[in-house]
XYZ file of N, CA and C in Angstrom:
195
model
N 91.770 129.606 120.025
C 92.700 130.648 120.397
C 91.906 131.796 120.993
N 92.380 132.298 122.103
C 91.710 133.375 122.815
C 92.604 134.611 122.782
N 92.071 135.725 122.301
C 92.758 137.015 122.319
C 92.001 137.916 123.279
N 92.725 138.641 124.123
C 92.066 139.502 125.107
C 92.905 140.750 125.355
N 92.231 141.788 125.885
C 92.918 143.000 126.337
C 92.579 143.186 127.806
N 93.537 143.678 128.555
C 93.339 143.917 129.983
C 93.875 145.301 130.324
N 93.032 146.121 130.921
C 93.446 147.437 131.393
C 94.051 147.283 132.775
N 95.238 147.820 132.964
C 95.885 147.767 134.274
C 95.294 148.905 135.102
N 94.284 148.570 135.912
C 93.559 149.588 136.674
C 93.629 149.376 138.182
N 94.523 148.505 138.636
C 94.708 148.302 140.069
C 96.157 147.918 140.332
N 96.575 148.100 141.552
C 97.958 147.737 141.893
C 98.149 146.222 141.830
N 97.085 145.470 142.077
C 97.181 144.013 141.974
C 97.483 143.597 140.539
N 96.749 144.153 139.577
C 97.008 143.848 138.167
C 98.393 144.331 137.750
N 98.817 145.474 138.268
C 100.148 145.994 137.943
C 101.227 145.009 138.393
N 101.034 144.383 139.539
C 101.998 143.397 140.034
C 101.945 142.117 139.215
N 100.744 141.663 138.869
C 100.597 140.423 138.098
C 101.235 140.561 136.717
N 100.906 141.646 136.019
C 101.371 141.841 134.644
C 102.707 142.572 134.554
N 103.185 143.083 135.689
C 104.454 143.827 135.735
C 104.442 144.997 134.753
N 103.329 145.739 134.769
C 103.138 146.900 133.910
C 102.600 148.045 134.759
N 102.792 149.302 134.342
C 102.303 150.437 135.125
C 100.784 150.612 135.010
N 100.217 151.288 136.005
C 98.786 151.602 135.982
C 98.442 152.399 134.732
N 97.280 152.116 134.155
C 96.820 152.829 132.973
C 97.211 152.187 131.653
N 98.142 151.260 131.670
C 98.565 150.607 130.439
C 97.578 149.496 130.073
N 97.480 149.204 128.791
C 96.655 148.093 128.312
C 97.590 147.001 127.821
N 97.336 145.770 128.263
C 98.119 144.635 127.777
C 97.218 143.750 126.928
N 97.809 143.170 125.902
C 97.101 142.213 125.050
C 97.587 140.815 125.413
N 96.652 139.871 125.428
C 96.968 138.521 125.880
C 96.539 137.483 124.849
N 97.248 136.343 124.838
C 96.973 135.236 123.921
C 97.016 133.936 124.707
N 96.035 133.062 124.439
C 95.991 131.757 125.111
C 95.328 130.748 124.173
N 95.817 129.527 124.198
C 95.147 128.446 123.482
C 94.262 127.758 124.508
N 92.961 127.821 124.274
C 91.998 127.318 125.246
C 91.836 125.809 125.182
N 91.986 125.239 124.038
C 91.860 123.799 123.905
C 92.267 123.371 122.519
N 92.892 122.232 122.445
C 93.347 121.737 121.155
C 93.289 120.221 121.227
N 92.334 119.648 120.554
C 92.118 118.213 120.637
C 93.273 117.414 120.035
N 93.660 116.411 120.765
C 94.607 115.405 120.307
C 95.981 115.947 119.926
N 96.366 117.075 120.471
C 97.735 117.540 120.265
C 98.170 118.361 121.475
N 99.436 118.294 121.786
C 99.969 119.043 122.908
C 100.038 120.527 122.586
N 99.849 121.354 123.593
C 99.950 122.798 123.401
C 100.271 123.454 124.731
N 100.784 124.647 124.646
C 101.109 125.432 125.819
C 99.813 125.993 126.400
N 99.559 125.753 127.673
C 98.311 126.209 128.296
C 98.469 127.548 129.018
N 99.656 128.115 128.994
C 99.881 129.400 129.674
C 99.316 130.560 128.864
N 99.012 131.646 129.565
C 98.602 132.892 128.906
C 99.857 133.708 128.621
N 99.996 134.144 127.371
C 101.177 134.880 126.934
C 100.816 136.324 126.599
N 101.791 137.214 126.751
C 101.628 138.578 126.271
C 101.645 138.554 124.748
N 100.854 139.423 124.138
C 100.772 139.543 122.690
C 101.150 140.973 122.341
N 101.999 141.126 121.347
C 102.431 142.460 120.930
C 102.103 142.657 119.460
N 101.470 143.783 119.145
C 101.172 144.126 117.759
C 102.008 145.360 117.410
N 102.865 145.214 116.401
C 103.735 146.326 116.023
C 102.955 147.373 115.227
N 103.594 148.504 114.972
C 102.967 149.576 114.197
C 102.643 149.142 112.772
N 103.381 148.151 112.268
C 103.134 147.654 110.915
C 102.131 146.505 110.892
N 101.612 146.129 112.060
C 100.590 145.094 112.132
C 101.113 143.687 112.362
N 102.421 143.544 112.553
C 102.981 142.225 112.832
C 102.682 141.828 114.270
N 102.369 140.569 114.458
C 102.008 140.075 115.793
C 103.131 139.196 116.320
N 103.497 139.416 117.587
C 104.507 138.593 118.257
C 103.883 138.024 119.524
N 104.033 136.721 119.708
C 103.638 136.093 120.959
C 104.860 136.173 121.863
N 104.698 136.831 123.007
C 105.823 137.089 123.902
C 105.833 136.080 125.047
N 106.547 136.404 126.106
C 106.693 135.520 127.250
C 105.345 135.295 127.958
N 105.229 134.162 128.653
C 103.998 133.936 129.426
C 103.945 134.869 130.632
N 102.762 135.077 131.135
C 102.593 135.916 132.321
C 103.337 135.252 133.471
N 104.240 136.004 134.086
C 105.008 135.500 135.218
C 106.048 134.466 134.864
N 106.386 134.324 133.595
C 107.346 133.303 133.208
C 108.400 133.834 132.270
N 109.185 132.910 131.758
C 110.256 133.267 130.847
C 109.814 133.100 129.403
N 110.483 133.806 128.537
C 110.223 133.746 127.108
C 110.611 132.362 126.582
N 109.775 131.787 125.688
C 110.098 130.464 125.151
C 110.486 130.535 123.684
N 110.316 131.677 123.005
C 110.693 131.785 121.594
C 111.898 132.647 121.447
């Protein structure tokens, strides 16, 4: 499992992530999983104020949960 943060510091990134300049997005991806199917898309990750984590829609796609 890969967790990452991306600073939206260009108009290109703003278009890709559909977020305003200066915002930070958190991302989640499963890089590899032997012998079982898994979603290979990169998803937005949201951490609430209470520390709960939600895996959101994939980048450029629709929500699956």
